């Protein structure tokens, strides 16, 4: 059982090695990298490649670790006990236990891939609160007195955008891999997956503009792979002139249809100032 990438996902040799090492070690795979480098998609493609079901837990700033295990709805139980309708057995606490994503992965009859997405969005204590569960593959439900053990150890993939440091105790339990931003050759392969019939000249010209833009110092958000794919879709549109890149103003730092690449006004203003300074230097 080895992950070797898929037709929809170009995985570098280093990334394939990292995925398979984590599977062999039976440790969570912690994936870091800038937004848009395919961290979340990796979990989807690993599951697809290995023929497994994907269980996704998308973490938010308000997410608590306990929610991944279970939640006890005491309010509903109190309401039902006051109404006394007889529709629900109020004495059975299990009727008011909501299973979380870890419980779902642990209870699966077959091995699954569990994605814990953007773990760094949550409170700093969030990773520490999951140490025991991820280590021993079990947790205790206090309200019912039962212990939930994983029937099959899931393949766990955890993503982080590096917004905050993760605790050392948590890092020790993971196999770590940083996804570097794709180089030009890898990016061409990625583009070929999305647009197999795209003209080579358009790809070459677009990549020239794209990678040049990423080198501009001071950008608040450099364009990512997903934004390049969107930009190329626009460039291939029937309504866009074919020579829009070829005949673009070389003295301007702002690429055509920049709204697909730049996502805030500060970066647009920066490029406008650079273009102005460039034109002034030439005059």
PDB file of C-alpha atoms in Angstrom:
ATOM      1  CA  UNK A   1       0.000   0.000   0.000  1.00  0.00           C
ATOM      2  CA  UNK A   2       2.033   2.904  -1.327  1.00  0.00           C
ATOM      3  CA  UNK A   3       0.994   6.410  -2.312  1.00  0.00           C
ATOM      4  CA  UNK A   4       2.462   7.440  -5.652  1.00  0.00           C
ATOM      5  CA  UNK A   5       0.340  10.438  -6.545  1.00  0.00           C
ATOM      6  CA  UNK A   6      -2.671  10.380  -8.840  1.00  0.00           C
ATOM      7  CA  UNK A   7      -3.641  11.631 -12.277  1.00  0.00           C
ATOM      8  CA  UNK A   8      -5.235  14.645 -10.573  1.00  0.00           C
ATOM      9  CA  UNK A   9      -2.420  15.385  -8.116  1.00  0.00           C
ATOM     10  CA  UNK A  10       1.256  15.835  -8.977  1.00  0.00           C
ATOM     11  CA  UNK A  11       3.169  14.636  -5.902  1.00  0.00           C
ATOM     12  CA  UNK A  12       6.923  15.172  -5.778  1.00  0.00           C
ATOM     13  CA  UNK A  13       9.181  12.279  -4.788  1.00  0.00           C
ATOM     14  CA  UNK A  14       9.811  13.893  -1.392  1.00  0.00           C
ATOM     15  CA  UNK A  15       6.090  14.194  -0.714  1.00  0.00           C
ATOM     16  CA  UNK A  16       5.438  10.577  -1.711  1.00  0.00           C
ATOM     17  CA  UNK A  17       8.216   9.440   0.624  1.00  0.00           C
ATOM     18  CA  UNK A  18       6.750  11.520   3.483  1.00  0.00           C
ATOM     19  CA  UNK A  19       3.241  10.091   3.040  1.00  0.00           C
ATOM     20  CA  UNK A  20       4.469   6.511   2.918  1.00  0.00           C
ATOM     21  CA  UNK A  21       6.849   7.023   5.859  1.00  0.00           C
ATOM     22  CA  UNK A  22       3.989   8.322   8.018  1.00  0.00           C
ATOM     23  CA  UNK A  23       1.871   5.315   7.041  1.00  0.00           C
ATOM     24  CA  UNK A  24       4.697   2.918   7.888  1.00  0.00           C
ATOM     25  CA  UNK A  25       5.401   4.593  11.235  1.00  0.00           C
ATOM     26  CA  UNK A  26       1.672   4.850  11.998  1.00  0.00           C
ATOM     27  CA  UNK A  27       2.127   8.483  12.945  1.00  0.00           C
ATOM     28  CA  UNK A  28       0.113  11.549  11.900  1.00  0.00           C
ATOM     29  CA  UNK A  29       1.571  13.316   8.865  1.00  0.00           C
ATOM     30  CA  UNK A  30       1.901  17.033   9.578  1.00  0.00           C
ATOM     31  CA  UNK A  31       1.910  18.991   6.320  1.00  0.00           C
ATOM     32  CA  UNK A  32       2.956  22.635   6.234  1.00  0.00           C
ATOM     33  CA  UNK A  33       3.280  25.025   3.332  1.00  0.00           C
ATOM     34  CA  UNK A  34       1.943  28.331   2.127  1.00  0.00           C
ATOM     35  CA  UNK A  35      -1.758  28.482   1.179  1.00  0.00           C
ATOM     36  CA  UNK A  36      -2.510  27.108  -2.258  1.00  0.00           C
ATOM     37  CA  UNK A  37       0.160  24.398  -2.357  1.00  0.00           C
ATOM     38  CA  UNK A  38      -2.352  21.534  -2.237  1.00  0.00           C
ATOM     39  CA  UNK A  39      -2.214  20.476   1.416  1.00  0.00           C
ATOM     40  CA  UNK A  40      -5.925  19.742   1.778  1.00  0.00           C
ATOM     41  CA  UNK A  41      -6.117  18.159  -1.671  1.00  0.00           C
ATOM     42  CA  UNK A  42      -3.296  15.818  -0.649  1.00  0.00           C
ATOM     43  CA  UNK A  43      -5.540  14.081   1.891  1.00  0.00           C
ATOM     44  CA  UNK A  44      -8.289  13.719  -0.708  1.00  0.00           C
ATOM     45  CA  UNK A  45      -5.897  12.192  -3.213  1.00  0.00           C
ATOM     46  CA  UNK A  46      -4.256   9.864  -0.670  1.00  0.00           C
ATOM     47  CA  UNK A  47      -7.703   8.502   0.176  1.00  0.00           C
ATOM     48  CA  UNK A  48      -8.588   8.162  -3.505  1.00  0.00           C
ATOM     49  CA  UNK A  49      -5.262   6.518  -4.356  1.00  0.00           C
ATOM     50  CA  UNK A  50      -5.517   3.962  -1.555  1.00  0.00           C
ATOM     51  CA  UNK A  51      -9.237   3.329  -2.055  1.00  0.00           C
ATOM     52  CA  UNK A  52     -10.182   4.607   1.395  1.00  0.00           C
ATOM     53  CA  UNK A  53     -12.959   6.817   2.713  1.00  0.00           C
ATOM     54  CA  UNK A  54     -11.960  10.338   3.723  1.00  0.00           C
ATOM     55  CA  UNK A  55     -13.159  11.774   7.046  1.00  0.00           C
ATOM     56  CA  UNK A  56     -12.644  15.544   7.116  1.00  0.00           C
ATOM     57  CA  UNK A  57     -12.413  17.734  10.201  1.00  0.00           C
ATOM     58  CA  UNK A  58     -12.052  21.369   9.162  1.00  0.00           C
ATOM     59  CA  UNK A  59     -10.767  23.354  12.137  1.00  0.00           C
ATOM     60  CA  UNK A  60     -11.944  26.893  12.863  1.00  0.00           C
ATOM     61  CA  UNK A  61     -10.776  29.494  15.377  1.00  0.00           C
ATOM     62  CA  UNK A  62     -13.614  28.470  17.713  1.00  0.00           C
ATOM     63  CA  UNK A  63     -13.103  24.703  17.384  1.00  0.00           C
ATOM     64  CA  UNK A  64     -12.327  22.761  20.549  1.00  0.00           C
ATOM     65  CA  UNK A  65     -10.568  19.408  20.644  1.00  0.00           C
ATOM     66  CA  UNK A  66     -13.513  17.858  22.496  1.00  0.00           C
ATOM     67  CA  UNK A  67     -15.717  18.457  19.444  1.00  0.00           C
ATOM     68  CA  UNK A  68     -13.585  16.001  17.497  1.00  0.00           C
ATOM     69  CA  UNK A  69     -14.376  13.316  20.067  1.00  0.00           C
ATOM     70  CA  UNK A  70     -17.994  13.942  20.977  1.00  0.00           C
ATOM     71  CA  UNK A  71     -20.397  16.513  22.393  1.00  0.00           C
ATOM     72  CA  UNK A  72     -22.986  15.916  25.085  1.00  0.00           C
ATOM     73  CA  UNK A  73     -26.197  17.856  24.426  1.00  0.00           C
ATOM     74  CA  UNK A  74     -27.364  18.410  28.002  1.00  0.00           C
ATOM     75  CA  UNK A  75     -29.741  21.210  26.941  1.00  0.00           C
ATOM     76  CA  UNK A  76     -31.758  18.929  24.658  1.00  0.00           C
ATOM     77  CA  UNK A  77     -31.922  16.271  27.345  1.00  0.00           C
ATOM     78  CA  UNK A  78     -33.228  18.774  29.874  1.00  0.00           C
ATOM     79  CA  UNK A  79     -35.813  20.064  27.412  1.00  0.00           C
ATOM     80  CA  UNK A  80     -37.015  16.559  26.558  1.00  0.00           C
ATOM     81  CA  UNK A  81     -37.259  15.640  30.236  1.00  0.00           C
ATOM     82  CA  UNK A  82     -39.425  18.712  30.890  1.00  0.00           C
ATOM     83  CA  UNK A  83     -41.667  18.047  27.894  1.00  0.00           C
ATOM     84  CA  UNK A  84     -41.933  14.322  28.708  1.00  0.00           C
ATOM     85  CA  UNK A  85     -43.284  13.479  25.247  1.00  0.00           C
ATOM     86  CA  UNK A  86     -42.035   9.896  25.326  1.00  0.00           C
ATOM     87  CA  UNK A  87     -40.501  10.158  21.833  1.00  0.00           C
ATOM     88  CA  UNK A  88     -36.965   9.888  23.216  1.00  0.00           C
ATOM     89  CA  UNK A  89     -35.625   7.776  26.070  1.00  0.00           C
ATOM     90  CA  UNK A  90     -34.324  10.568  28.312  1.00  0.00           C
ATOM     91  CA  UNK A  91     -32.727   8.031  30.626  1.00  0.00           C
ATOM     92  CA  UNK A  92     -30.406   6.864  27.863  1.00  0.00           C
ATOM     93  CA  UNK A  93     -27.625   9.460  27.792  1.00  0.00           C
ATOM     94  CA  UNK A  94     -26.331   7.939  24.566  1.00  0.00           C
ATOM     95  CA  UNK A  95     -29.269   9.519  22.748  1.00  0.00           C
ATOM     96  CA  UNK A  96     -27.724  12.915  23.494  1.00  0.00           C
ATOM     97  CA  UNK A  97     -24.138  12.152  22.519  1.00  0.00           C
ATOM     98  CA  UNK A  98     -23.065  13.589  19.181  1.00  0.00           C
ATOM     99  CA  UNK A  99     -20.126  11.771  17.656  1.00  0.00           C
ATOM    100  CA  UNK A 100     -17.197  13.841  16.422  1.00  0.00           C
ATOM    101  CA  UNK A 101     -14.895  13.221  13.466  1.00  0.00           C
ATOM    102  CA  UNK A 102     -12.336  11.257  15.505  1.00  0.00           C
ATOM    103  CA  UNK A 103     -15.099   9.002  16.801  1.00  0.00           C
ATOM    104  CA  UNK A 104     -16.320   8.526  13.217  1.00  0.00           C
ATOM    105  CA  UNK A 105     -12.813   7.560  12.076  1.00  0.00           C
ATOM    106  CA  UNK A 106     -12.240   5.262  15.074  1.00  0.00           C
ATOM    107  CA  UNK A 107     -15.598   3.516  14.668  1.00  0.00           C
ATOM    108  CA  UNK A 108     -15.220   2.857  10.932  1.00  0.00           C
ATOM    109  CA  UNK A 109     -15.295  -0.805   9.961  1.00  0.00           C
ATOM    110  CA  UNK A 110     -12.439  -0.212   7.527  1.00  0.00           C
ATOM    111  CA  UNK A 111      -9.286   1.910   7.623  1.00  0.00           C
ATOM    112  CA  UNK A 112      -9.987   5.511   6.650  1.00  0.00           C
ATOM    113  CA  UNK A 113      -7.978   8.661   5.994  1.00  0.00           C
ATOM    114  CA  UNK A 114      -8.629  11.329   8.641  1.00  0.00           C
ATOM    115  CA  UNK A 115      -7.913  14.929   7.651  1.00  0.00           C
ATOM    116  CA  UNK A 116      -7.485  17.485  10.444  1.00  0.00           C
ATOM    117  CA  UNK A 117      -7.381  20.617   8.309  1.00  0.00           C
ATOM    118  CA  UNK A 118      -5.669  23.881   9.336  1.00  0.00           C
ATOM    119  CA  UNK A 119      -4.947  22.860  12.910  1.00  0.00           C
ATOM    120  CA  UNK A 120      -3.128  26.152  13.541  1.00  0.00           C
ATOM    121  CA  UNK A 121      -6.408  28.081  13.301  1.00  0.00           C
ATOM    122  CA  UNK A 122      -7.532  26.811  16.701  1.00  0.00           C
ATOM    123  CA  UNK A 123      -6.371  27.777  20.177  1.00  0.00           C
ATOM    124  CA  UNK A 124      -2.758  26.913  21.063  1.00  0.00           C
ATOM    125  CA  UNK A 125      -3.977  24.210  23.481  1.00  0.00           C
ATOM    126  CA  UNK A 126      -5.946  22.418  20.764  1.00  0.00           C
ATOM    127  CA  UNK A 127      -3.075  20.138  19.614  1.00  0.00           C
ATOM    128  CA  UNK A 128      -2.091  19.288  23.207  1.00  0.00           C
ATOM    129  CA  UNK A 129      -5.668  18.281  23.979  1.00  0.00           C
ATOM    130  CA  UNK A 130      -5.484  15.606  21.281  1.00  0.00           C
ATOM    131  CA  UNK A 131      -2.154  14.050  22.295  1.00  0.00           C
ATOM    132  CA  UNK A 132      -3.601  11.091  24.194  1.00  0.00           C
ATOM    133  CA  UNK A 133      -6.231  10.283  21.580  1.00  0.00           C
ATOM    134  CA  UNK A 134      -3.832  10.410  18.622  1.00  0.00           C
ATOM    135  CA  UNK A 135      -1.220   8.422  20.538  1.00  0.00           C
ATOM    136  CA  UNK A 136      -3.316   5.597  21.946  1.00  0.00           C
ATOM    137  CA  UNK A 137      -6.123   5.674  19.387  1.00  0.00           C
ATOM    138  CA  UNK A 138      -8.790   5.684  22.088  1.00  0.00           C
ATOM    139  CA  UNK A 139     -10.742   8.020  24.332  1.00  0.00           C
ATOM    140  CA  UNK A 140     -13.165   7.777  27.244  1.00  0.00           C
ATOM    141  CA  UNK A 141     -16.784   8.970  27.168  1.00  0.00           C
ATOM    142  CA  UNK A 142     -17.456  10.129  30.731  1.00  0.00           C
ATOM    143  CA  UNK A 143     -21.228  10.449  30.348  1.00  0.00           C
ATOM    144  CA  UNK A 144     -21.705   6.798  29.316  1.00  0.00           C
ATOM    145  CA  UNK A 145     -18.607   5.232  30.879  1.00  0.00           C
ATOM    146  CA  UNK A 146     -17.456   3.618  27.638  1.00  0.00           C
ATOM    147  CA  UNK A 147     -14.058   3.643  25.984  1.00  0.00           C
ATOM    148  CA  UNK A 148     -13.984   4.205  22.236  1.00  0.00           C
ATOM    149  CA  UNK A 149     -11.066   2.407  20.602  1.00  0.00           C
ATOM    150  CA  UNK A 150     -10.112   2.606  16.946  1.00  0.00           C
ATOM    151  CA  UNK A 151     -11.131  -0.549  15.089  1.00  0.00           C
ATOM    152  CA  UNK A 152      -8.476   0.299  12.502  1.00  0.00           C
ATOM    153  CA  UNK A 153      -5.795   2.943  12.994  1.00  0.00           C
ATOM    154  CA  UNK A 154      -6.685   5.714  10.524  1.00  0.00           C
ATOM    155  CA  UNK A 155      -4.122   7.376   8.283  1.00  0.00           C
ATOM    156  CA  UNK A 156      -4.043  10.856   9.782  1.00  0.00           C
ATOM    157  CA  UNK A 157      -3.063  13.914   7.747  1.00  0.00           C
ATOM    158  CA  UNK A 158      -2.841  17.242   9.566  1.00  0.00           C
ATOM    159  CA  UNK A 159      -2.387  20.516   7.695  1.00  0.00           C
ATOM    160  CA  UNK A 160      -1.046  23.831   8.946  1.00  0.00           C
ATOM    161  CA  UNK A 161      -0.545  27.219   7.295  1.00  0.00           C
ATOM    162  CA  UNK A 162       2.109  28.067   9.889  1.00  0.00           C
ATOM    163  CA  UNK A 163      -0.023  30.827  11.420  1.00  0.00           C
ATOM    164  CA  UNK A 164       1.186  29.860  14.890  1.00  0.00           C
ATOM    165  CA  UNK A 165       3.779  27.547  16.421  1.00  0.00           C
ATOM    166  CA  UNK A 166       2.593  24.090  17.405  1.00  0.00           C
ATOM    167  CA  UNK A 167       3.604  22.568  20.795  1.00  0.00           C
ATOM    168  CA  UNK A 168       6.768  20.468  20.904  1.00  0.00           C
ATOM    169  CA  UNK A 169       4.947  17.538  22.520  1.00  0.00           C
ATOM    170  CA  UNK A 170       2.571  17.458  19.569  1.00  0.00           C
ATOM    171  CA  UNK A 171       5.339  17.806  16.972  1.00  0.00           C
ATOM    172  CA  UNK A 172       7.225  14.839  18.473  1.00  0.00           C
ATOM    173  CA  UNK A 173       4.294  12.583  17.660  1.00  0.00           C
ATOM    174  CA  UNK A 174       4.089  13.595  13.995  1.00  0.00           C
ATOM    175  CA  UNK A 175       6.028  12.922  10.832  1.00  0.00           C
ATOM    176  CA  UNK A 176       6.654  16.355   9.334  1.00  0.00           C
ATOM    177  CA  UNK A 177       6.843  17.506   5.732  1.00  0.00           C
ATOM    178  CA  UNK A 178       6.968  21.010   4.280  1.00  0.00           C
ATOM    179  CA  UNK A 179       5.546  21.350   0.771  1.00  0.00           C
ATOM    180  CA  UNK A 180       7.837  23.689  -1.116  1.00  0.00           C
ATOM    181  CA  UNK A 181       6.230  25.913  -3.698  1.00  0.00           C
ATOM    182  CA  UNK A 182       6.335  24.103  -7.072  1.00  0.00           C
ATOM    183  CA  UNK A 183       9.212  24.961  -9.372  1.00  0.00           C
ATOM    184  CA  UNK A 184       8.591  25.809 -13.011  1.00  0.00           C
ATOM    185  CA  UNK A 185       8.761  22.209 -14.272  1.00  0.00           C
ATOM    186  CA  UNK A 186       6.430  20.902 -11.570  1.00  0.00           C
ATOM    187  CA  UNK A 187       4.054  23.790 -12.225  1.00  0.00           C
ATOM    188  CA  UNK A 188       3.931  22.864 -15.907  1.00  0.00           C
ATOM    189  CA  UNK A 189       2.930  19.328 -14.925  1.00  0.00           C
ATOM    190  CA  UNK A 190       0.204  20.687 -12.640  1.00  0.00           C
ATOM    191  CA  UNK A 191      -1.125  22.916 -15.417  1.00  0.00           C
ATOM    192  CA  UNK A 192      -1.150  19.943 -17.805  1.00  0.00           C
ATOM    193  CA  UNK A 193      -3.402  18.054 -15.357  1.00  0.00           C
ATOM    194  CA  UNK A 194      -5.942  20.891 -15.345  1.00  0.00           C
ATOM    195  CA  UNK A 195      -5.632  21.994 -18.966  1.00  0.00           C
ATOM    196  CA  UNK A 196      -4.176  19.181 -21.099  1.00  0.00           C
ATOM    197  CA  UNK A 197      -4.809  21.033 -24.376  1.00  0.00           C
ATOM    198  CA  UNK A 198      -3.449  24.440 -23.365  1.00  0.00           C
ATOM    199  CA  UNK A 199      -1.004  26.079 -25.780  1.00  0.00           C
ATOM    200  CA  UNK A 200       2.653  25.830 -24.730  1.00  0.00           C
ATOM    201  CA  UNK A 201       3.333  29.455 -25.676  1.00  0.00           C
ATOM    202  CA  UNK A 202       0.581  30.654 -23.355  1.00  0.00           C
ATOM    203  CA  UNK A 203       1.923  28.515 -20.505  1.00  0.00           C
ATOM    204  CA  UNK A 204       5.467  29.794 -20.975  1.00  0.00           C
ATOM    205  CA  UNK A 205       4.417  33.435 -21.092  1.00  0.00           C
ATOM    206  CA  UNK A 206       2.026  33.054 -18.165  1.00  0.00           C
ATOM    207  CA  UNK A 207       4.635  31.299 -16.005  1.00  0.00           C
ATOM    208  CA  UNK A 208       7.148  34.033 -16.806  1.00  0.00           C
ATOM    209  CA  UNK A 209       4.738  36.676 -15.501  1.00  0.00           C
ATOM    210  CA  UNK A 210       3.611  34.525 -12.562  1.00  0.00           C
ATOM    211  CA  UNK A 211       7.045  33.678 -11.151  1.00  0.00           C
ATOM    212  CA  UNK A 212       8.263  37.227 -11.761  1.00  0.00           C
ATOM    213  CA  UNK A 213       5.307  38.498  -9.746  1.00  0.00           C
ATOM    214  CA  UNK A 214       6.099  36.130  -6.883  1.00  0.00           C
ATOM    215  CA  UNK A 215       9.603  37.614  -6.581  1.00  0.00           C
ATOM    216  CA  UNK A 216       8.315  41.153  -5.987  1.00  0.00           C
ATOM    217  CA  UNK A 217       9.488  42.210  -2.536  1.00  0.00           C
ATOM    218  CA  UNK A 218       6.821  43.478  -0.161  1.00  0.00           C
ATOM    219  CA  UNK A 219       3.808  41.586  -1.511  1.00  0.00           C
ATOM    220  CA  UNK A 220       1.356  40.892   1.284  1.00  0.00           C
ATOM    221  CA  UNK A 221       0.079  37.733  -0.435  1.00  0.00           C
ATOM    222  CA  UNK A 222       2.009  36.105  -3.222  1.00  0.00           C
ATOM    223  CA  UNK A 223      -0.187  34.361  -5.822  1.00  0.00           C
ATOM    224  CA  UNK A 224      -0.558  30.614  -5.314  1.00  0.00           C
ATOM    225  CA  UNK A 225      -1.004  27.614  -7.575  1.00  0.00           C
ATOM    226  CA  UNK A 226      -4.795  27.725  -7.388  1.00  0.00           C
ATOM    227  CA  UNK A 227      -4.754  31.391  -8.402  1.00  0.00           C
ATOM    228  CA  UNK A 228      -2.505  30.618 -11.357  1.00  0.00           C
ATOM    229  CA  UNK A 229      -4.982  27.963 -12.507  1.00  0.00           C
ATOM    230  CA  UNK A 230      -7.831  30.496 -12.310  1.00  0.00           C
ATOM    231  CA  UNK A 231      -5.762  33.072 -14.189  1.00  0.00           C
ATOM    232  CA  UNK A 232      -4.986  30.629 -16.982  1.00  0.00           C
ATOM    233  CA  UNK A 233      -8.680  29.808 -17.291  1.00  0.00           C
ATOM    234  CA  UNK A 234      -9.343  33.492 -17.903  1.00  0.00           C
ATOM    235  CA  UNK A 235      -6.496  33.767 -20.380  1.00  0.00           C
ATOM    236  CA  UNK A 236      -7.932  30.847 -22.357  1.00  0.00           C
ATOM    237  CA  UNK A 237     -11.396  32.372 -22.460  1.00  0.00           C
ATOM    238  CA  UNK A 238     -12.833  33.125 -25.902  1.00  0.00           C
ATOM    239  CA  UNK A 239     -13.470  36.706 -24.817  1.00  0.00           C
ATOM    240  CA  UNK A 240      -9.802  37.395 -24.036  1.00  0.00           C
ATOM    241  CA  UNK A 241      -7.483  38.485 -26.889  1.00  0.00           C
ATOM    242  CA  UNK A 242      -4.773  35.903 -27.644  1.00  0.00           C
ATOM    243  CA  UNK A 243      -2.012  38.511 -27.544  1.00  0.00           C
ATOM    244  CA  UNK A 244      -2.916  39.918 -24.127  1.00  0.00           C
ATOM    245  CA  UNK A 245       0.299  38.556 -22.600  1.00  0.00           C
ATOM    246  CA  UNK A 246       2.525  38.721 -25.637  1.00  0.00           C
ATOM    247  CA  UNK A 247       1.816  42.397 -26.258  1.00  0.00           C
ATOM    248  CA  UNK A 248       1.478  43.481 -22.640  1.00  0.00           C
ATOM    249  CA  UNK A 249       3.140  46.668 -21.448  1.00  0.00           C
ATOM    250  CA  UNK A 250       6.580  45.533 -20.292  1.00  0.00           C
ATOM    251  CA  UNK A 251       6.988  48.741 -18.278  1.00  0.00           C
ATOM    252  CA  UNK A 252       3.996  47.835 -16.121  1.00  0.00           C
ATOM    253  CA  UNK A 253       4.438  45.579 -13.107  1.00  0.00           C
ATOM    254  CA  UNK A 254       0.719  44.825 -13.054  1.00  0.00           C
ATOM    255  CA  UNK A 255      -0.222  41.744 -15.098  1.00  0.00           C
ATOM    256  CA  UNK A 256      -3.394  41.709 -17.212  1.00  0.00           C
ATOM    257  CA  UNK A 257      -6.469  40.368 -15.443  1.00  0.00           C
ATOM    258  CA  UNK A 258      -4.581  40.823 -12.168  1.00  0.00           C
ATOM    259  CA  UNK A 259      -7.734  40.286 -10.105  1.00  0.00           C
ATOM    260  CA  UNK A 260      -7.222  36.528 -10.395  1.00  0.00           C
ATOM    261  CA  UNK A 261      -3.695  36.780  -8.965  1.00  0.00           C
ATOM    262  CA  UNK A 262      -3.745  39.691  -6.515  1.00  0.00           C
ATOM    263  CA  UNK A 263      -6.173  39.590  -3.616  1.00  0.00           C
ATOM    264  CA  UNK A 264      -5.782  42.904  -1.769  1.00  0.00           C
ATOM    265  CA  UNK A 265      -5.463  46.582  -2.573  1.00  0.00           C
ATOM    266  CA  UNK A 266      -2.064  46.950  -0.870  1.00  0.00           C
ATOM    267  CA  UNK A 267      -0.421  44.627  -3.398  1.00  0.00           C
ATOM    268  CA  UNK A 268      -2.088  46.387  -6.331  1.00  0.00           C
ATOM    269  CA  UNK A 269      -0.882  49.748  -5.006  1.00  0.00           C
ATOM    270  CA  UNK A 270       2.641  48.364  -4.564  1.00  0.00           C
ATOM    271  CA  UNK A 271       2.789  47.191  -8.170  1.00  0.00           C
ATOM    272  CA  UNK A 272       1.377  50.507  -9.406  1.00  0.00           C
ATOM    273  CA  UNK A 273       4.144  52.376  -7.558  1.00  0.00           C
ATOM    274  CA  UNK A 274       6.785  50.034  -8.991  1.00  0.00           C
ATOM    275  CA  UNK A 275       5.409  50.571 -12.503  1.00  0.00           C
ATOM    276  CA  UNK A 276       5.450  54.345 -12.001  1.00  0.00           C
ATOM    277  CA  UNK A 277       9.033  54.282 -10.736  1.00  0.00           C
ATOM    278  CA  UNK A 278      10.082  52.090 -13.675  1.00  0.00           C
ATOM    279  CA  UNK A 279       8.542  54.449 -16.237  1.00  0.00           C
ATOM    280  CA  UNK A 280      10.069  57.473 -14.519  1.00  0.00           C
ATOM    281  CA  UNK A 281      13.520  55.873 -14.511  1.00  0.00           C
ATOM    282  CA  UNK A 282      13.297  55.255 -18.257  1.00  0.00           C
ATOM    283  CA  UNK A 283      12.161  58.811 -19.110  1.00  0.00           C
TER     284      UNK A 283
END
